[in-house]
PDB file of C-alpha atoms in Angstrom:
ATOM      1  CA  MET A   1       0.071   0.193   0.003  1.00  0.00           C
ATOM      2  CA  THR A   2       1.014   3.351  -0.876  1.00  0.00           C
ATOM      3  CA  PRO A   3       0.582   6.283   1.850  1.00  0.00           C
ATOM      4  CA  GLU A   4      -2.073   7.737  -0.399  1.00  0.00           C
ATOM      5  CA  GLU A   5      -4.023   4.273  -0.299  1.00  0.00           C
ATOM      6  CA  ILE A   6      -3.581   4.146   3.577  1.00  0.00           C
ATOM      7  CA  ALA A   7      -5.128   7.673   3.739  1.00  0.00           C
ATOM      8  CA  GLY A   8      -7.786   6.572   1.320  1.00  0.00           C
ATOM      9  CA  THR A   9      -8.728   3.679   3.610  1.00  0.00           C
ATOM     10  CA  LEU A  10      -8.801   5.808   6.627  1.00  0.00           C
ATOM     11  CA  ILE A  11     -11.065   8.281   5.337  1.00  0.00           C
ATOM     12  CA  GLU A  12     -13.343   5.501   3.921  1.00  0.00           C
ATOM     13  CA  LEU A  13     -13.552   4.243   7.624  1.00  0.00           C
ATOM     14  CA  PHE A  14     -13.726   7.363   9.495  1.00  0.00           C
ATOM     15  CA  GLY A  15     -14.478  10.332   7.089  1.00  0.00           C
ATOM     16  CA  THR A  16     -12.491  13.373   6.398  1.00  0.00           C
ATOM     17  CA  SER A  17     -13.158  15.209   9.501  1.00  0.00           C
ATOM     18  CA  ALA A  18     -11.781  12.662  11.749  1.00  0.00           C
ATOM     19  CA  VAL A  19      -8.479  11.853   9.908  1.00  0.00           C
ATOM     20  CA  GLY A  20      -5.755  14.424  10.622  1.00  0.00           C
ATOM     21  CA  VAL A  21      -2.368  14.199   8.971  1.00  0.00           C
ATOM     22  CA  ILE A  22       0.343  14.464  12.031  1.00  0.00           C
ATOM     23  CA  ALA A  23       3.405  14.378   9.699  1.00  0.00           C
ATOM     24  CA  SER A  24       4.553  12.667   6.337  1.00  0.00           C
ATOM     25  CA  GLY A  25       3.352   9.105   6.897  1.00  0.00           C
ATOM     26  CA  SER A  26       1.441   9.484   9.990  1.00  0.00           C
ATOM     27  CA  TRP A  27      -2.250   9.514  10.594  1.00  0.00           C
ATOM     28  CA  GLN A  28      -4.463  10.220  13.778  1.00  0.00           C
ATOM     29  CA  ILE A  29      -7.839   9.529  13.858  1.00  0.00           C
ATOM     30  CA  ASP A  30      -9.976  11.310  16.497  1.00  0.00           C
ATOM     31  CA  THR A  31     -13.501  10.143  17.412  1.00  0.00           C
ATOM     32  CA  SER A  32     -15.643  10.740  20.427  1.00  0.00           C
ATOM     33  CA  THR A  33     -14.400   7.344  22.069  1.00  0.00           C
ATOM     34  CA  PHE A  34     -10.714   6.676  21.016  1.00  0.00           C
ATOM     35  CA  ARG A  35      -7.597   8.142  19.326  1.00  0.00           C
ATOM     36  CA  LEU A  36      -6.239   5.906  16.793  1.00  0.00           C
ATOM     37  CA  LEU A  37      -2.719   6.500  15.547  1.00  0.00           C
ATOM     38  CA  VAL A  38      -1.279   4.995  12.031  1.00  0.00           C
ATOM     39  CA  LEU A  39       2.347   5.498  11.913  1.00  0.00           C
ATOM     40  CA  LEU A  40       4.597   4.227   8.656  1.00  0.00           C
ATOM     41  CA  SER A  41       8.335   3.478   9.674  1.00  0.00           C
ATOM     42  CA  GLU A  42      11.080   6.035   8.876  1.00  0.00           C
ATOM     43  CA  ASP A  43      11.876   4.006   6.103  1.00  0.00           C
ATOM     44  CA  ASN A  44       8.450   3.467   4.794  1.00  0.00           C
ATOM     45  CA  THR A  45       8.498  -0.406   4.867  1.00  0.00           C
ATOM     46  CA  TRP A  46       6.369  -0.982   7.872  1.00  0.00           C
ATOM     47  CA  LEU A  47       2.810   0.132   8.981  1.00  0.00           C
ATOM     48  CA  ARG A  48       2.059   0.263  12.698  1.00  0.00           C
ATOM     49  CA  VAL A  49      -1.646   1.264  13.923  1.00  0.00           C
ATOM     50  CA  LEU A  50      -2.034   1.842  17.867  1.00  0.00           C
ATOM     51  CA  LEU A  51      -4.974   2.333  19.719  1.00  0.00           C
ATOM     52  CA  PRO A  52      -4.688   2.810  23.678  1.00  0.00           C
ATOM     53  CA  ILE A  53      -6.812   0.461  25.437  1.00  0.00           C
ATOM     54  CA  LEU A  54      -6.435   1.351  29.237  1.00  0.00           C
ATOM     55  CA  PRO A  55      -3.678   2.462  31.882  1.00  0.00           C
ATOM     56  CA  ILE A  56      -1.572  -0.265  33.130  1.00  0.00           C
ATOM     57  CA  GLN A  57      -2.830   0.393  36.709  1.00  0.00           C
ATOM     58  CA  GLN A  58      -6.223  -0.872  35.524  1.00  0.00           C
ATOM     59  CA  ALA A  59      -4.792  -3.834  33.647  1.00  0.00           C
ATOM     60  CA  GLN A  60      -2.150  -5.214  35.922  1.00  0.00           C
ATOM     61  CA  PRO A  61      -4.100  -7.624  37.580  1.00  0.00           C
ATOM     62  CA  PHE A  62      -4.958  -9.284  34.208  1.00  0.00           C
ATOM     63  CA  LEU A  63      -1.554  -9.137  32.352  1.00  0.00           C
ATOM     64  CA  GLU A  64      -1.632 -12.837  32.237  1.00  0.00           C
ATOM     65  CA  GLN A  65      -4.831 -13.019  30.402  1.00  0.00           C
ATOM     66  CA  PHE A  66      -3.765 -10.296  27.836  1.00  0.00           C
ATOM     67  CA  LEU A  67      -1.152 -12.335  26.891  1.00  0.00           C
ATOM     68  CA  GLU A  68      -3.247 -15.391  26.826  1.00  0.00           C
ATOM     69  CA  ALA A  69      -5.561 -13.101  24.376  1.00  0.00           C
ATOM     70  CA  ASN A  70      -2.441 -12.457  22.363  1.00  0.00           C
ATOM     71  CA  PHE A  71      -1.843 -16.389  21.819  1.00  0.00           C
ATOM     72  CA  ASP A  72      -5.540 -17.296  21.129  1.00  0.00           C
ATOM     73  CA  ASP A  73      -8.008 -14.698  20.374  1.00  0.00           C
ATOM     74  CA  THR A  74      -6.440 -11.376  18.926  1.00  0.00           C
ATOM     75  CA  GLN A  75      -5.886 -12.681  15.487  1.00  0.00           C
ATOM     76  CA  GLU A  76      -3.536 -10.104  13.578  1.00  0.00           C
ATOM     77  CA  VAL A  77      -3.679  -7.413  16.339  1.00  0.00           C
ATOM     78  CA  ARG A  78      -1.663  -7.990  19.730  1.00  0.00           C
ATOM     79  CA  TYR A  79      -2.075  -6.147  22.971  1.00  0.00           C
ATOM     80  CA  ALA A  80       1.275  -4.391  23.912  1.00  0.00           C
ATOM     81  CA  LEU A  81       2.558  -2.282  26.925  1.00  0.00           C
ATOM     82  CA  TYR A  82       4.396   1.228  26.507  1.00  0.00           C
ATOM     83  CA  GLU A  83       4.672   3.819  28.782  1.00  0.00           C
ATOM     84  CA  GLU A  84       2.342   2.876  31.359  1.00  0.00           C
ATOM     85  CA  VAL A  85      -0.581   2.211  28.888  1.00  0.00           C
ATOM     86  CA  VAL A  86      -1.877  -1.163  27.295  1.00  0.00           C
ATOM     87  CA  TRP A  87      -2.255  -0.558  23.604  1.00  0.00           C
ATOM     88  CA  GLY A  88      -3.914  -2.475  20.831  1.00  0.00           C
ATOM     89  CA  VAL A  89      -1.205  -2.540  17.900  1.00  0.00           C
ATOM     90  CA  PHE A  90      -1.268  -4.180  14.275  1.00  0.00           C
ATOM     91  CA  GLN A  91       2.169  -4.018  12.453  1.00  0.00           C
ATOM     92  CA  HIS A  92       2.332  -5.247   8.896  1.00  0.00           C
ATOM     93  CA  ASN A  93       4.711  -4.748   6.080  1.00  0.00           C
ATOM     94  CA  ILE A  94       3.739  -2.015   3.882  1.00  0.00           C
ATOM     95  CA  ASP A  95       4.584  -4.163   0.536  1.00  0.00           C
ATOM     96  CA  THR A  96       2.195  -6.929   1.327  1.00  0.00           C
ATOM     97  CA  LEU A  97      -0.605  -4.987   3.089  1.00  0.00           C
ATOM     98  CA  VAL A  98      -3.906  -4.723   1.041  1.00  0.00           C
ATOM     99  CA  SER A  99      -6.769  -2.259   2.133  1.00  0.00           C
ATOM    100  CA  ALA A 100      -9.031  -5.040   3.473  1.00  0.00           C
ATOM    101  CA  ASP A 101      -6.645  -6.243   5.852  1.00  0.00           C
ATOM    102  CA  LEU A 102      -5.949  -2.930   7.133  1.00  0.00           C
ATOM    103  CA  SER A 103      -9.888  -2.210   7.469  1.00  0.00           C
ATOM    104  CA  ASN A 104     -10.029  -5.626   9.373  1.00  0.00           C
ATOM    105  CA  ALA A 105      -7.246  -4.795  11.520  1.00  0.00           C
ATOM    106  CA  ILE A 106      -8.425  -1.479  12.584  1.00  0.00           C
ATOM    107  CA  ASN A 107     -12.053  -2.987  13.189  1.00  0.00           C
ATOM    108  CA  ARG A 108     -10.411  -5.615  15.249  1.00  0.00           C
ATOM    109  CA  LEU A 109      -8.351  -3.053  17.262  1.00  0.00           C
ATOM    110  CA  ILE A 110     -11.772  -1.104  17.976  1.00  0.00           C
ATOM    111  CA  SER A 111     -13.304  -4.209  19.062  1.00  0.00           C
ATOM    112  CA  LEU A 112     -10.264  -4.519  21.937  1.00  0.00           C
ATOM    113  CA  HIS A 113     -10.782  -1.029  22.781  1.00  0.00           C
ATOM    114  CA  GLN A 114     -14.544  -1.420  23.263  1.00  0.00           C
ATOM    115  CA  ALA A 115     -14.170  -4.500  25.119  1.00  0.00           C
ATOM    116  CA  ARG A 116     -11.348  -2.941  27.291  1.00  0.00           C
ATOM    117  CA  LEU A 117     -11.349  -5.562  30.463  1.00  0.00           C
ATOM    118  CA  ASP A 118     -14.503  -7.364  29.692  1.00  0.00           C
ATOM    119  CA  ASN A 119     -12.703 -10.181  27.369  1.00  0.00           C
ATOM    120  CA  VAL A 120      -9.826 -10.527  29.961  1.00  0.00           C
ATOM    121  CA  PHE A 121     -11.973 -10.499  33.156  1.00  0.00           C
ATOM    122  CA  ASN A 122     -14.150 -13.267  31.472  1.00  0.00           C
ATOM    123  CA  ARG A 123     -10.999 -15.251  30.768  1.00  0.00           C
ATOM    124  CA  LEU A 124      -9.754 -14.916  34.328  1.00  0.00           C
ATOM    125  CA  ILE A 125     -13.255 -15.954  35.609  1.00  0.00           C
ATOM    126  CA  GLU A 126     -13.090 -18.854  33.272  1.00  0.00           C
ATOM    127  CA  SER A 127      -9.650 -19.978  34.666  1.00  0.00           C
ATOM    128  CA  ARG A 128     -10.899 -19.791  38.530  1.00  0.00           C
ATOM    129  CA  ILE A 129     -13.955 -21.865  37.592  1.00  0.00           C
ATOM    130  CA  ARG A 130     -11.575 -24.521  36.036  1.00  0.00           C
ATOM    131  CA  GLN A 131      -9.728 -24.255  39.021  1.00  0.00           C
ATOM    132  CA  ILE A 132     -12.807 -24.860  41.296  1.00  0.00           C
ATOM    133  CA  ILE A 133     -13.855 -27.790  39.138  1.00  0.00           C
ATOM    134  CA  GLN A 134     -10.470 -29.289  39.337  1.00  0.00           C
ATOM    135  CA  ALA A 135     -10.449 -29.133  43.231  1.00  0.00           C
ATOM    136  CA  ALA A 136     -13.993 -30.325  43.324  1.00  0.00           C
ATOM    137  CA  LYS A 137     -13.033 -33.110  41.001  1.00  0.00           C
ATOM    138  CA  GLN A 138      -9.774 -34.259  43.339  1.00  0.00           C
ATOM    139  CA  GLN A 139     -12.009 -34.268  46.231  1.00  0.00           C
ATOM    140  CA  GLY A 140     -14.591 -36.652  44.348  1.00  0.00           C
ATOM    141  CA  GLN A 141     -17.231 -34.214  44.281  1.00  0.00           C
ATOM    142  CA  SER A 142     -19.859 -34.436  41.577  1.00  0.00           C
ATOM    143  CA  LEU A 143     -21.195 -31.293  39.474  1.00  0.00           C
ATOM    144  CA  GLN A 144     -24.250 -31.465  41.855  1.00  0.00           C
ATOM    145  CA  ALA A 145     -22.467 -31.732  45.023  1.00  0.00           C
ATOM    146  CA  THR A 146     -19.965 -28.765  44.047  1.00  0.00           C
ATOM    147  CA  MET A 147     -23.030 -26.726  43.058  1.00  0.00           C
ATOM    148  CA  GLN A 148     -24.499 -27.634  46.722  1.00  0.00           C
ATOM    149  CA  THR A 149     -21.385 -26.401  48.293  1.00  0.00           C
ATOM    150  CA  LEU A 150     -21.650 -22.843  46.293  1.00  0.00           C
ATOM    151  CA  GLU A 151     -25.387 -22.617  47.360  1.00  0.00           C
ATOM    152  CA  ARG A 152     -24.131 -23.375  50.873  1.00  0.00           C
ATOM    153  CA  PHE A 153     -21.498 -20.613  50.637  1.00  0.00           C
ATOM    154  CA  TYR A 154     -23.816 -18.140  49.563  1.00  0.00           C
ATOM    155  CA  ALA A 155     -26.678 -18.733  51.912  1.00  0.00           C
ATOM    156  CA  GLU A 156     -24.116 -18.546  54.760  1.00  0.00           C
ATOM    157  CA  GLY A 157     -22.949 -15.350  53.581  1.00  0.00           C
ATOM    158  CA  MET A 158     -19.259 -16.687  52.790  1.00  0.00           C
ATOM    159  CA  MET A 159     -19.828 -15.819  49.114  1.00  0.00           C
ATOM    160  CA  GLY A 160     -21.749 -12.817  47.546  1.00  0.00           C
ATOM    161  CA  GLU A 161     -22.377  -9.458  48.313  1.00  0.00           C
ATOM    162  CA  ILE A 162     -23.394  -8.305  52.078  1.00  0.00           C
ATOM    163  CA  ASN A 163     -26.601  -6.712  50.628  1.00  0.00           C
ATOM    164  CA  GLN A 164     -27.573  -9.118  48.068  1.00  0.00           C
ATOM    165  CA  THR A 165     -30.935  -9.972  47.731  1.00  0.00           C
ATOM    166  CA  SER A 166     -32.587 -13.430  47.224  1.00  0.00           C
ATOM    167  CA  GLN A 167     -33.346 -12.708  43.709  1.00  0.00           C
ATOM    168  CA  GLY A 168     -29.599 -11.361  43.102  1.00  0.00           C
ATOM    169  CA  ARG A 169     -28.377 -14.504  44.669  1.00  0.00           C
ATOM    170  CA  GLU A 170     -30.245 -16.770  42.555  1.00  0.00           C
ATOM    171  CA  GLU A 171     -29.122 -14.914  39.333  1.00  0.00           C
ATOM    172  CA  VAL A 172     -25.644 -15.563  40.514  1.00  0.00           C
ATOM    173  CA  LEU A 173     -26.165 -18.915  41.433  1.00  0.00           C
ATOM    174  CA  THR A 174     -27.742 -19.680  37.773  1.00  0.00           C
ATOM    175  CA  ALA A 175     -24.790 -18.104  36.292  1.00  0.00           C
ATOM    176  CA  TRP A 176     -22.653 -20.253  38.336  1.00  0.00           C
ATOM    177  CA  ARG A 177     -24.408 -23.483  37.229  1.00  0.00           C
ATOM    178  CA  ARG A 178     -24.479 -22.554  33.768  1.00  0.00           C
ATOM    179  CA  GLN A 179     -20.611 -22.114  33.736  1.00  0.00           C
ATOM    180  CA  LEU A 180     -19.996 -25.181  35.820  1.00  0.00           C
ATOM    181  CA  GLU A 181     -22.118 -27.461  33.323  1.00  0.00           C
ATOM    182  CA  ARG A 182     -20.448 -25.751  30.469  1.00  0.00           C
ATOM    183  CA  LEU A 183     -16.900 -26.655  31.905  1.00  0.00           C
ATOM    184  CA  TRP A 184     -17.369 -29.641  33.968  1.00  0.00           C
ATOM    185  CA  ASN A 185     -16.527 -31.875  31.296  1.00  0.00           C
ATOM    186  CA  GLU A 186     -13.540 -30.382  29.749  1.00  0.00           C
ATOM    187  CA  GLY A 187     -11.226 -30.643  32.812  1.00  0.00           C
TER     188      GLY A 187
END
C-alpha cells in the first residue's frame, strides 16, 4: 500500500473530518470514544496502527489474560505495553498490505478498545471456575455436590455481596450453574 492508499482507507473508514495528518506517513483518527494512530516506519517499509486500551494500573491484575488473548484470540492484532498504557497494536509490511487487511485490523483494534477489560476479565473468571472444578474433582465431588457447596456458601454469606437480595443470589447461582455445566466435562 502507498501512503495515499492508506489515507484513502482511513477516510473511507472514518470520514475526512476524523482523519488528521500528523506528519508525512502519520495519521491520527479522533472520534468521540478513541484516538487511533497510524504510523509508517522511517523507511516506509512497515505500518503500525496503535490504539490505547487502558492504563496499566487497571490492567495489572489481568496481564496474564492479555498475553493469553494474544496467543488465542486477537488474530492479526496484539496487546502491547508501552509508557504505562496497554495498547492494541497492528504491524504489517507495507509491500504486502492490502486495504481489506488494514480495515479488518482497525476494526479488530476498535473491538479490543470497546471490550477493554471485559474479555480478559471473563478469561480470568473462566480460569478460576476451572480451578474450582479441578479441586472439586480431586475431592471426588460431583457437579451437583459442587453446586450445593456453592449454594451453601452463598446462603451462609461466605460468598456474594453483603446486601445481596435473594433474587440477586439466584441470578448469580444460575450463572455459576451454567458455567460449571459448560466447563465440567472439559477438565
